Every structure is written in structure tokens, then in C-alpha cells.
Short mmCIF file of C-alpha atoms in Angstrom, two decimals:
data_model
loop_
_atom_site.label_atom_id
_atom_site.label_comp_id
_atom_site.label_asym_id
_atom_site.label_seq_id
_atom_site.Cartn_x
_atom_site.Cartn_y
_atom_site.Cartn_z
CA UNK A 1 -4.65 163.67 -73.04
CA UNK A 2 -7.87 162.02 -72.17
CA UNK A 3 -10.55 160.01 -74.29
CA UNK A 4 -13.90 159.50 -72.90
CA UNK A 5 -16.45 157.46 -74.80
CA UNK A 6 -19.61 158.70 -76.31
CA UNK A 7 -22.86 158.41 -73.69
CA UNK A 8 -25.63 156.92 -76.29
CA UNK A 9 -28.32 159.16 -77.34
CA UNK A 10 -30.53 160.24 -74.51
CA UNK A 11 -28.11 158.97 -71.40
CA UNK A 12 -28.41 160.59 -68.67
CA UNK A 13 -31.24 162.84 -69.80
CA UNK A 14 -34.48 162.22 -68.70
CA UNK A 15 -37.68 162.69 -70.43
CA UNK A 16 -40.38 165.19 -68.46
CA UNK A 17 -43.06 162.28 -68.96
CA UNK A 18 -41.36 159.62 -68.17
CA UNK A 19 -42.25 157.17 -64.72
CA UNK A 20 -40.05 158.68 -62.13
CA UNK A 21 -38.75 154.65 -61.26
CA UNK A 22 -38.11 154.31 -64.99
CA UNK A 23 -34.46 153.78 -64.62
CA UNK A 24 -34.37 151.72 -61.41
CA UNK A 25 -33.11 148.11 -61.37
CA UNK A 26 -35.24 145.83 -62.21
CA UNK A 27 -34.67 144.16 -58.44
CA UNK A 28 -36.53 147.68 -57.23
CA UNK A 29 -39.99 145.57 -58.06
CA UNK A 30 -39.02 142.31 -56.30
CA UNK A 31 -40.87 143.15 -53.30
CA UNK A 32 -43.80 143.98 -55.34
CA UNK A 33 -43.35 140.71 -57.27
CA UNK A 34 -43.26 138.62 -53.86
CA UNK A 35 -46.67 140.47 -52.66
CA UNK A 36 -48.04 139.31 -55.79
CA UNK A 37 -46.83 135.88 -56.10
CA UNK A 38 -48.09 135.46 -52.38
CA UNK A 39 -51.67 137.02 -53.22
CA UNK A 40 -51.73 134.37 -56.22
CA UNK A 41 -50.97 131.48 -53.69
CA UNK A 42 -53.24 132.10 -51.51
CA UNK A 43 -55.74 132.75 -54.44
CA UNK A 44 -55.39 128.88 -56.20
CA UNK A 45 -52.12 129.51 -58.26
CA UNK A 46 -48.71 130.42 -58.49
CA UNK A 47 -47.56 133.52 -60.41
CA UNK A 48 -45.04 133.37 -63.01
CA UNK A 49 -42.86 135.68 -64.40
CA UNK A 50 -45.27 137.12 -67.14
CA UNK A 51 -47.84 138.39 -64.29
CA UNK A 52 -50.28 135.14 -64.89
CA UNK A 53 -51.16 132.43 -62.60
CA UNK A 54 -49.67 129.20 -63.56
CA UNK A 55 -50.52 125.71 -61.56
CA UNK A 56 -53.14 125.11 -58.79
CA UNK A 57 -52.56 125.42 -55.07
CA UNK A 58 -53.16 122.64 -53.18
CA UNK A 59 -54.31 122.95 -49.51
CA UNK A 60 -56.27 120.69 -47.17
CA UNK A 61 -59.60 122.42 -47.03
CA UNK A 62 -59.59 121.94 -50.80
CA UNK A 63 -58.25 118.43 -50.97
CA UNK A 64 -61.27 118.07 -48.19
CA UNK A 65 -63.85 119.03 -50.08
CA UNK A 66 -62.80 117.10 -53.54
CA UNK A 67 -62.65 113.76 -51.73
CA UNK A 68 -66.14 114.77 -50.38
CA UNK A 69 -67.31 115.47 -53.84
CA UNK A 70 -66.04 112.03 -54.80
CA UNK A 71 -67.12 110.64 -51.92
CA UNK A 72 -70.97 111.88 -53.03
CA UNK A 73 -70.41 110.80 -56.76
CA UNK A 74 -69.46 107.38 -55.76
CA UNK A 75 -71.98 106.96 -52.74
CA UNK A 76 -73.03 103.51 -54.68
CA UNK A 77 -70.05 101.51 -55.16
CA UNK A 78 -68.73 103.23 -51.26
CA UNK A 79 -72.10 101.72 -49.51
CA UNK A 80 -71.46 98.43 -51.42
CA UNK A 81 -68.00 97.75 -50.56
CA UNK A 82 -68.84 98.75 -46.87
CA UNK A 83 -71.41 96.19 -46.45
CA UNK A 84 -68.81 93.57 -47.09
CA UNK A 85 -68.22 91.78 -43.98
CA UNK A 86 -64.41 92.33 -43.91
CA UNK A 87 -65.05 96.17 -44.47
CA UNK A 88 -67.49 96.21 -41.56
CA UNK A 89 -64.66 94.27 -39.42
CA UNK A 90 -62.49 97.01 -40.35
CA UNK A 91 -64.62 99.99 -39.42
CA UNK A 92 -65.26 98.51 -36.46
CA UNK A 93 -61.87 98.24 -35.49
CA UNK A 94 -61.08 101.37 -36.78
CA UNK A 95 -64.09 103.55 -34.91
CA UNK A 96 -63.39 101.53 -31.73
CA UNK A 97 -59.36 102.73 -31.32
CA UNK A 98 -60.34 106.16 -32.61
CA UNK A 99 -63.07 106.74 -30.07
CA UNK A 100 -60.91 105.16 -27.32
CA UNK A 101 -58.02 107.68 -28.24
CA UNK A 102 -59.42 110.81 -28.82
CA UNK A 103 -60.24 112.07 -25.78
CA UNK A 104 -57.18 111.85 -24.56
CA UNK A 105 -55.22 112.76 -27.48
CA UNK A 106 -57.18 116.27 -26.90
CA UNK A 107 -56.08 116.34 -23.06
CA UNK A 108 -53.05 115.96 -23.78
CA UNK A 109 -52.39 118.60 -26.51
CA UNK A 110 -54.70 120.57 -24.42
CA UNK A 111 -51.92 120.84 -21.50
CA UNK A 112 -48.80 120.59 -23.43
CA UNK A 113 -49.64 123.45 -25.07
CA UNK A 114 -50.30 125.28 -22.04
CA UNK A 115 -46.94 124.17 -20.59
CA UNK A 116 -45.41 125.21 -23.71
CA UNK A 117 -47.10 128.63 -23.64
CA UNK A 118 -47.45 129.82 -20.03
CA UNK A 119 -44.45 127.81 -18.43
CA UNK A 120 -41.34 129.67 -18.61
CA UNK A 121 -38.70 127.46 -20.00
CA UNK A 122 -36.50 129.14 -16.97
CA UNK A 123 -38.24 127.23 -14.36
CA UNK A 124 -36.80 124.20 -15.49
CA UNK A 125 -33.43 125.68 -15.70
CA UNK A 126 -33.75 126.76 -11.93
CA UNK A 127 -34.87 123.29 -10.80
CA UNK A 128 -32.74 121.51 -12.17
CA UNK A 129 -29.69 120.48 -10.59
CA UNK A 130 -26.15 121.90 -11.64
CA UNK A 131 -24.10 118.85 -12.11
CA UNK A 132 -25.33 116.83 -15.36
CA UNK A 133 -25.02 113.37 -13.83
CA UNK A 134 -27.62 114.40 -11.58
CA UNK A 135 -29.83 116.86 -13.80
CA UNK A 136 -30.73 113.38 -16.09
CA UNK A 137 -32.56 111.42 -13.59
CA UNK A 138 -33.86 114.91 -12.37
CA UNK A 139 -35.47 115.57 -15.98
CA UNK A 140 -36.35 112.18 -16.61
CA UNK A 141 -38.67 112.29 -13.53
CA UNK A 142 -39.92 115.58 -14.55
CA UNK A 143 -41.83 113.65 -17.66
CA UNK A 144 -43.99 112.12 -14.99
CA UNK A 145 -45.35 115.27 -13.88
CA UNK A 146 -45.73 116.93 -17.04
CA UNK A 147 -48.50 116.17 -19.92
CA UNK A 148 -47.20 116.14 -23.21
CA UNK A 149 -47.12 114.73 -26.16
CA UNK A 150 -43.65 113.99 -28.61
CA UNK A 151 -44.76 116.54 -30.76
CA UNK A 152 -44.36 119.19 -28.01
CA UNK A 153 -41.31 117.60 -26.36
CA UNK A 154 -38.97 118.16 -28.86
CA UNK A 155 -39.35 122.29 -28.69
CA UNK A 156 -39.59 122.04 -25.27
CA UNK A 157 -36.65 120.45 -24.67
CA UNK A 158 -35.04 123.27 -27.47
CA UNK A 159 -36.09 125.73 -25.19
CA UNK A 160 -34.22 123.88 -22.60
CA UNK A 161 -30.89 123.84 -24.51
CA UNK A 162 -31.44 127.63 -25.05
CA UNK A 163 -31.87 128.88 -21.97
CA UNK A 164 -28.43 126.86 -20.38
CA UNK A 165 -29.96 123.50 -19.78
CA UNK A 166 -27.13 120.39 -20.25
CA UNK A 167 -28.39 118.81 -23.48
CA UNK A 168 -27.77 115.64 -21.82
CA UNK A 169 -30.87 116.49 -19.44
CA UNK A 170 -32.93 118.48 -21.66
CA UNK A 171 -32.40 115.24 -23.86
CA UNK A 172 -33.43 113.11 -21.18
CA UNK A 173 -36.81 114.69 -20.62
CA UNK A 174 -37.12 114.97 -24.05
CA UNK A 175 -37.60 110.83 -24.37
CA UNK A 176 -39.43 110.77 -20.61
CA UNK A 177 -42.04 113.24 -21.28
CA UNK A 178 -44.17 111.96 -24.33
CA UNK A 179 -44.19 108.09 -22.19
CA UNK A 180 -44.24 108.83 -18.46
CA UNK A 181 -46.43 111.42 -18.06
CA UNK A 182 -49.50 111.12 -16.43
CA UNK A 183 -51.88 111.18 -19.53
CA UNK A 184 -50.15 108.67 -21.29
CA UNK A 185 -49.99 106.39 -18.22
CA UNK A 186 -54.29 106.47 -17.42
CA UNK A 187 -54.87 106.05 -21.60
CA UNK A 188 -52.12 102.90 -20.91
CA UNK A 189 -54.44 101.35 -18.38
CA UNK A 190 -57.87 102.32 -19.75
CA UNK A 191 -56.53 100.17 -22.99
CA UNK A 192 -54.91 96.79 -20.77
CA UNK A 193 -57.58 96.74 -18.52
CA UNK A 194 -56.97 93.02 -17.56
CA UNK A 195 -52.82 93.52 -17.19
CA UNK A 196 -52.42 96.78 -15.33
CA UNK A 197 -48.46 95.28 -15.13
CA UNK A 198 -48.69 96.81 -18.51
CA UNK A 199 -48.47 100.65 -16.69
CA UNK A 200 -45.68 99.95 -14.13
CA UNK A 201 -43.25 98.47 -17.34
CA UNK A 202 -43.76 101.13 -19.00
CA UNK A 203 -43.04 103.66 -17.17
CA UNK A 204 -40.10 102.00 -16.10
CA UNK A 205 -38.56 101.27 -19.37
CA UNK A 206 -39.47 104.58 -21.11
CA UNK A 207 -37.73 106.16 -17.63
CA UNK A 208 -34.37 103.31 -17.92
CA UNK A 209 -33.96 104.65 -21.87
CA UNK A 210 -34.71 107.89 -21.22
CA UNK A 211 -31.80 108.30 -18.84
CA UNK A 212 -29.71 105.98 -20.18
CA UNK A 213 -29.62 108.09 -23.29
CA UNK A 214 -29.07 111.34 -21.21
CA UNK A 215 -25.73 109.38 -19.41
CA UNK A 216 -24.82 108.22 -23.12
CA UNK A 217 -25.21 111.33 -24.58
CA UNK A 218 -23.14 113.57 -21.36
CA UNK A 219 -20.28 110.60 -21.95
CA UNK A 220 -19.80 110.33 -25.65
CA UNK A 221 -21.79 113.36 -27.19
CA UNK A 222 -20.12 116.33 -28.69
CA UNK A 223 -20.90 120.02 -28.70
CA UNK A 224 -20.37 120.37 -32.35
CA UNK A 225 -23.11 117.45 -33.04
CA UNK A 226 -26.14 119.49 -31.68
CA UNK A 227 -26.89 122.57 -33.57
CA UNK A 228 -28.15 124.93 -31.14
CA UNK A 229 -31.97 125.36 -31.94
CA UNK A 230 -33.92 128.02 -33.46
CA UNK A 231 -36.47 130.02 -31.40
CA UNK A 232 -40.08 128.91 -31.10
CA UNK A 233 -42.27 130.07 -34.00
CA UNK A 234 -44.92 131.31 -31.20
CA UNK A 235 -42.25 133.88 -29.69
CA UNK A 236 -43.31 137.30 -30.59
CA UNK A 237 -47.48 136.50 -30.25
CA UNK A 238 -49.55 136.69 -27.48
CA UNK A 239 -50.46 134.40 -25.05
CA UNK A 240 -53.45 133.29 -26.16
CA UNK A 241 -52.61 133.60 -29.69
CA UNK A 242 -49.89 131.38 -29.33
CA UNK A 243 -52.01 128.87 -27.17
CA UNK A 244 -54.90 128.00 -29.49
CA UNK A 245 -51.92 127.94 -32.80
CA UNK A 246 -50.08 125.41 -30.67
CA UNK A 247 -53.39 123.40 -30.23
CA UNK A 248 -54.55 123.95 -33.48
CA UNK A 249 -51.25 122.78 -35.03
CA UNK A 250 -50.90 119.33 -32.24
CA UNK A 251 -54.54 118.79 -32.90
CA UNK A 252 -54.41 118.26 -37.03
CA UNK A 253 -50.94 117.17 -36.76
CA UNK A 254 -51.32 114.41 -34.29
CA UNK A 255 -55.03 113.67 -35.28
CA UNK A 256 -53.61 112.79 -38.39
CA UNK A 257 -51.15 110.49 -36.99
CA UNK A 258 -54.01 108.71 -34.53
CA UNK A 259 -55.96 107.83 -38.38
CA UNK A 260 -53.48 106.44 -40.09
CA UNK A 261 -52.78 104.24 -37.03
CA UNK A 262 -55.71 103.58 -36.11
CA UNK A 263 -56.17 102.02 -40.10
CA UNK A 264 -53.12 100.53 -39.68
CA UNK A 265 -54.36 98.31 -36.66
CA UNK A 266 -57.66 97.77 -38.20
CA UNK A 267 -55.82 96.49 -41.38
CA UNK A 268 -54.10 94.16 -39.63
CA UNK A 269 -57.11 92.91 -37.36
CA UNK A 270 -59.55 92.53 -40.64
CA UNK A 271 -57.30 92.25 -43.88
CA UNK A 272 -54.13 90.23 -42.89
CA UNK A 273 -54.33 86.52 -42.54
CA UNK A 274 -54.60 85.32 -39.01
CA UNK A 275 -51.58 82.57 -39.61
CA UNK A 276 -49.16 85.76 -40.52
CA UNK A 277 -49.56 87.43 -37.67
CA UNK A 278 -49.47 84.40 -35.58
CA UNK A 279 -46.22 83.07 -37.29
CA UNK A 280 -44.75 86.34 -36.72
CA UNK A 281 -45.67 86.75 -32.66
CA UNK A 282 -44.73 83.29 -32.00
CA UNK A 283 -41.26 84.21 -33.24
CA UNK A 284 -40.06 86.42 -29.90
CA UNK A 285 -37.38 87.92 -31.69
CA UNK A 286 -39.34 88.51 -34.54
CA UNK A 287 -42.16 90.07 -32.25
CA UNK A 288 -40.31 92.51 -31.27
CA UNK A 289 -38.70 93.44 -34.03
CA UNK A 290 -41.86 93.66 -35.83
CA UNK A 291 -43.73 95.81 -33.49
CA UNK A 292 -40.43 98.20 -32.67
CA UNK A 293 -40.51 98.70 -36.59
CA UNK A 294 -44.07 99.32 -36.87
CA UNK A 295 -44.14 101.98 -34.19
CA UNK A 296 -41.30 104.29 -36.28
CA UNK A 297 -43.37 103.89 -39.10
CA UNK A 298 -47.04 104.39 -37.64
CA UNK A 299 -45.67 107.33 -35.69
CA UNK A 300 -48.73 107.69 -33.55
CA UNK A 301 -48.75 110.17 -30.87
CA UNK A 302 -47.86 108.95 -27.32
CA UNK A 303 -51.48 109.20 -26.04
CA UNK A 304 -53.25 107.05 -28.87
CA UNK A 305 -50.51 104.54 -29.33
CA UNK A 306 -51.56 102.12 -26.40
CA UNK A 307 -55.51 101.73 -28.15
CA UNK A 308 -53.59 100.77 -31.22
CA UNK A 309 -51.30 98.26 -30.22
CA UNK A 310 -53.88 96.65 -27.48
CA UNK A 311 -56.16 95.20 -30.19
CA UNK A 312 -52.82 93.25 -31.22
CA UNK A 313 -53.54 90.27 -29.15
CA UNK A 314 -51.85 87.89 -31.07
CA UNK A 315 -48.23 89.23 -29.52
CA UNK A 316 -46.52 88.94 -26.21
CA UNK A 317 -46.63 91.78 -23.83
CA UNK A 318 -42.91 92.36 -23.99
CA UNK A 319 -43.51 92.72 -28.02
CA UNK A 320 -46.57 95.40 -27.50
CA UNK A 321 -44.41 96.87 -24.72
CA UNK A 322 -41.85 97.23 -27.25
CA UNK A 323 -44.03 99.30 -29.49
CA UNK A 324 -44.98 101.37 -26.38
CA UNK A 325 -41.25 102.62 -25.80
CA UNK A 326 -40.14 102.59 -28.95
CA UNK A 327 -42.89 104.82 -30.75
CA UNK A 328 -43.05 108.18 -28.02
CA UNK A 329 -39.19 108.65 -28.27
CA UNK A 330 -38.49 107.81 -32.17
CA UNK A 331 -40.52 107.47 -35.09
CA UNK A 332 -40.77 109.08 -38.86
CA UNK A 333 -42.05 112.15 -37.40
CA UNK A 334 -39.84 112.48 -34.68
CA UNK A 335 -36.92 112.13 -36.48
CA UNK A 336 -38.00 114.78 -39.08
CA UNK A 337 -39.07 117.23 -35.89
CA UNK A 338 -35.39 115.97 -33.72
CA UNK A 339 -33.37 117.04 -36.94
CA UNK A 340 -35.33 120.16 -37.63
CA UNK A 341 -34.83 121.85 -34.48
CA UNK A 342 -31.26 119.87 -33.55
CA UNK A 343 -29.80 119.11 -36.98
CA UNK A 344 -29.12 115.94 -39.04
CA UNK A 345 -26.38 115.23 -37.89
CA UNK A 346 -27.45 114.92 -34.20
CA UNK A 347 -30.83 112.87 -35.54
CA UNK A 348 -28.79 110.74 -37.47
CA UNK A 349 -26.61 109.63 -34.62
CA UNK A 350 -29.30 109.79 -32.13
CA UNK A 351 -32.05 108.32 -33.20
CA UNK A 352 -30.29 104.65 -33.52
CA UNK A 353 -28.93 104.29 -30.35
CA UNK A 354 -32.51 105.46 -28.82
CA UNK A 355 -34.01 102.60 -31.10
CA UNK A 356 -31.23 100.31 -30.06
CA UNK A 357 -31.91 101.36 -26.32
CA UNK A 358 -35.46 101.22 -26.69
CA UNK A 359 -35.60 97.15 -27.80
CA UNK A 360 -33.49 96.09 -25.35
CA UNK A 361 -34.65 97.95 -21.67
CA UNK A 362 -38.33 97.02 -23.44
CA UNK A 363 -36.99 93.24 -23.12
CA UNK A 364 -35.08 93.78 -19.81
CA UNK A 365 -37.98 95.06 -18.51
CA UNK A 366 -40.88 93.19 -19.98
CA UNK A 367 -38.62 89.83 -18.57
CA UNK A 368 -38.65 90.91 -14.96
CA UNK A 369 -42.32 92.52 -14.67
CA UNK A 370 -43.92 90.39 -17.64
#
């Protein structure tokens, strides 16, 4: 003998009028839902459960255009505390390195973005040589002949990985190309016009570390420590499409960077006494350290960096040369962008020993040609 239990009233009946989707899941609408809550975003708000917009949206045209409005409101006291001789110091400063930079921070994006887009990572896969030992110095070089910023080095050297590369030498070019190449070597002597030794030791020591972290990393490194990396975000647009995003994306991005270094120097010109800045550059040691530091946390992009740390005159050469390697192969950014496409866990263990590497062929270096 059976028992079945009692279906409640009206189970499994359906009622003539009612909604065909009536008794779907309620996940059936999700899609729906997300369509919404993206249509609210982009509107100002964010959609909650009930159906009404909850919040504000914050993006940069509209953080643009309330600092403008404050900007207007507060013309007064803004005109007064310009015409203070400090602030004009500043803004001089501060005009000076972004005017000197700009152009060619453009450049630069300009062709890394084409090399990103129209250059097959494959080609660098067939010209590079088989054995590792040899590919390093190989891809090292290859930053001297390609424009590029660190921002566009880092997927670059992803698609290297991808495509059968050794990470050793796609790691290698990855540190070369934002420091060697030759935008970053004419905006170097444009900005040390009286110590053109300033060119030669860098390219040099960015070269030295650049390898020397390729050999490191074929000796010690582990497969399991480098995630292998996502594809590019412009795969699947078209060539021109994918072009102007890239530039569009470097320009803001690193623009960005170029300002707040670009303050950075000027607040250290105008703003902070004289006597600090001496007591810390007459310290070598402390120099170095100072300036190494300050380029991971100014994380200006490898074509602006050389405007910024030239109006430092209070440091050695080997210090600013410091800040000069150090900054194009790891900084706040970098480190964010390195563990991204690569994982943590190869950032965390990489990123030291490049800073480590950096400091000391910087002093090697900046001893022999300095």
C-alpha cells in the first residue's frame, strides 16, 4: 500500500489568466535584474532590490565638472592663494615638468600602442633565440628598439609568455623596454642637457637589471610562481578600435601619473625646506634610498620621469640615476599591473629583488660612468 500526500489547493493547475512565467524561479529574472542594475549605473545610481535607485555613481567626467563648479565658487580665495609667492614657485615648477613631458609621454603611448596592436606577439617568438640563456640578452636589447611605456610592457610581455616565449626573456624585456627604448633615452637627454653621461648610465643599468633579473629568474624561478596570463582585453575588436582604446586608456592612465609627479617635484622644489633636502642628498646612502623610494611611490611613466627628477638638483647623479632605474621597472602601479596579469605571488617575489637589483647596478654603474 501506498500514501501520497495531498497537493495544496490549486497545485499543479494553472489559472487561464495567469502570466505564462508565473511559476518560474525567481532566478528566471536575474538577467533582467542585471540589465537593469547596469542601466541604473550608468544612469547616476545603483539599483536595489526593490526596483529603486539607491547611491550615486561616481565617474570622472562628473567628479570633473564638480571640482570645476568649486573651482568657479571659490575663484576668490583660489586667485589669492595663487598670488602667494610660494604658490607661484610651485606652478612654475609644476607647468615647466608638465610641458617638458608631455610631448613625449604622447609619442610614446602613441607607438606602444601601435606595437601592441599591429605587431604580432609571434614575431618576437620567431626572433628570439631557442636557448633561454641567450633569449635574455636577446630581449633585453629588443627594449632599445621598441617605444613603450611600463604600462604597455607588462601585457606585452603576457603576450610573450602566451605564445611560448621563456618567461625568463619575456621578463627581461619586460624591465628593458619602458627604460632603454629610444623615447625614453632623447626625453633623458632633452632633461640633463649639461651631463649627457646621464643617457649612456642609464641605459646601461636599466639593460645590467634587466638581464640580470631574466638570468635570476631562468635559475631560481618556478613554473608554479607565474600564473599564466589572461588574454588582452583588446582581442576580439578591430584594429583600429583596439588602437585608439589602448591610447585612450595609456593617455588618462599615465597622464595621471605625469600630474601627480609633476606636483610631487614642484612640492619639493617650493614647499620643503631647502636644509631637508640638502641633509638628505648629502647623506649618499640616504640619497639613494630616498629617491629609489620616491620613484615606487610617484610611479610616473618612463617617459616623464627624467623632467621630474632633473629639477632635483640638490642630489648626486648616482641618486637621480637611481630614481631613473628604479621607477620604469617597479613602482605602485606596476606592481598592481605585474600581479594582475602574473599573480601575487609572482609580484610579491619579484618585485623585491628587481628593487634590490635596481639600487645596486644604479650604484655600480653611476660609480664607473658618474
Amino acid at each position: 500500500m501506498s500514501i501520497t500526500r495531498a497537493a495544496p489547493p490549486g497545485a499543479g493547475h494553472r489559472d487561464p489568466d495567469e502570466p505564462q512565467g508565473a511559476d518560474e524561479p525567481q532566478g528566471a529574472d536575474e538577467p533582467r535584474d542585471a540589465q537593469a542594475d547596469a542601466q541604473a549605473a550608468r544612469a547616476g545610481g545603483v539599483r536595489g532590490r526593490d526596483g529603486d535607485q539607491q547611491g550615486w555613481h561616481f565617474n570622472s567626467p562628473l567628479v570633473l565638472v564638480m571640482l570645476l563648479v568649486v573651482l568657479v565658487l571659490a575663484q576668490g580665495p583660489v586667485r589669492g592663494a595663487l598670488s602667494a609667492p610660494v604658490m607661484q614657485s610651485w606652478m612654475t615648477v609644476f607647468v615647466a615638468v608638465v610641458l617638458q613631458a608631455l610631448p613625449f609621454l604622447v609619442l610614446g603611448v602613441l607607438l606602444s600602442a601601435a606595437i601592441a596592436v599591429f605587431v604580432p606577439p609571434a614575431f618576437f617568438a620567431r626572433a628570439l633565440p631557442k636557448r633561454p640563456a641567450l633569449a635574455v640578452p636577446v630581449a633585453g636589447m629588443a627594449g632599445a628598439v621598441l617605444p613603450g611605456c611600463e604600462c604597455a610592457s607588462v601585457p606585452v610581455a603576457g603576450a610573450l609568455v602566451r605564445r611560448g616565449v621563456t618567461p625568463a626573456a619575456a621578463l627581461a624585456f619586460l624591465l628593458s623596454a619602458p627604460a632603454i627604448n629610444p623615447i625614453v633615452l632623447t626625453a633623458t637627454a632633452v632633461a640633463f642637457p649639461r651631463d649627457p653621461e646621464m643617457v649612456v648610465a642609464r641605459f646601461v643599468a636599466s639593460l645590467l637589471v634587466a638581464c640580470s633579473m631574466g638570468w635570476l629568474w631562468q635559475r631560481l624561478g618556478r613554473a608554479d610562481w607565474l600564473r599564466p596570463p589572461a588574454r588582452p582585453s583588446h582581442e576580439g575588436l578591430g584594429k583600429g578600435a583596439a588602437f585608439w582604446g589602448s591610447v585612450r586608456h595609456d593617455v588618462m592612465h599615465a597622464g595621471g601619473f605625469l600630474v601627480i609627479g609633476a606636483m610631487a617635484a614642484a612640492t619639493l622644489k617650493a614647499v620643503v625646506p631647502a636644509s631637508w633636502l640638502h641633509a638628505a642628498a648629502d647623506n649618499p646612502v640616504v640619497a639613494i634610498l630616498a629617491l629609489a623610494v620616491l620613484a615606487v611611490l610617484l610611479s610616473i611613466c618612463s617617459e616623464a620621469d627624467a623632467f621630474v627628477v632633473s629639477s632635483l638638483t640638490q642630489f648626486s647623479l648616482t641618486a637621480r640615476l637611481a630614481f631613473l632605474v628604479v621607477g620604469p621597472m617597479i613602482d605602485l602601479k606596476l606592481f598592481a599591473m605585474q600581479a594582475g596579469t602574473f599573480g601575487r605571488g609572482f609580484a610579491l617575489r619579484f618585485a623585491p629583488a628587481t628593487f634590490a637589483l635596481a639600487i645596486l647596478g644604479s650604484v655600480l654603474v653611476g660609480t664607473v660612468l658618474l
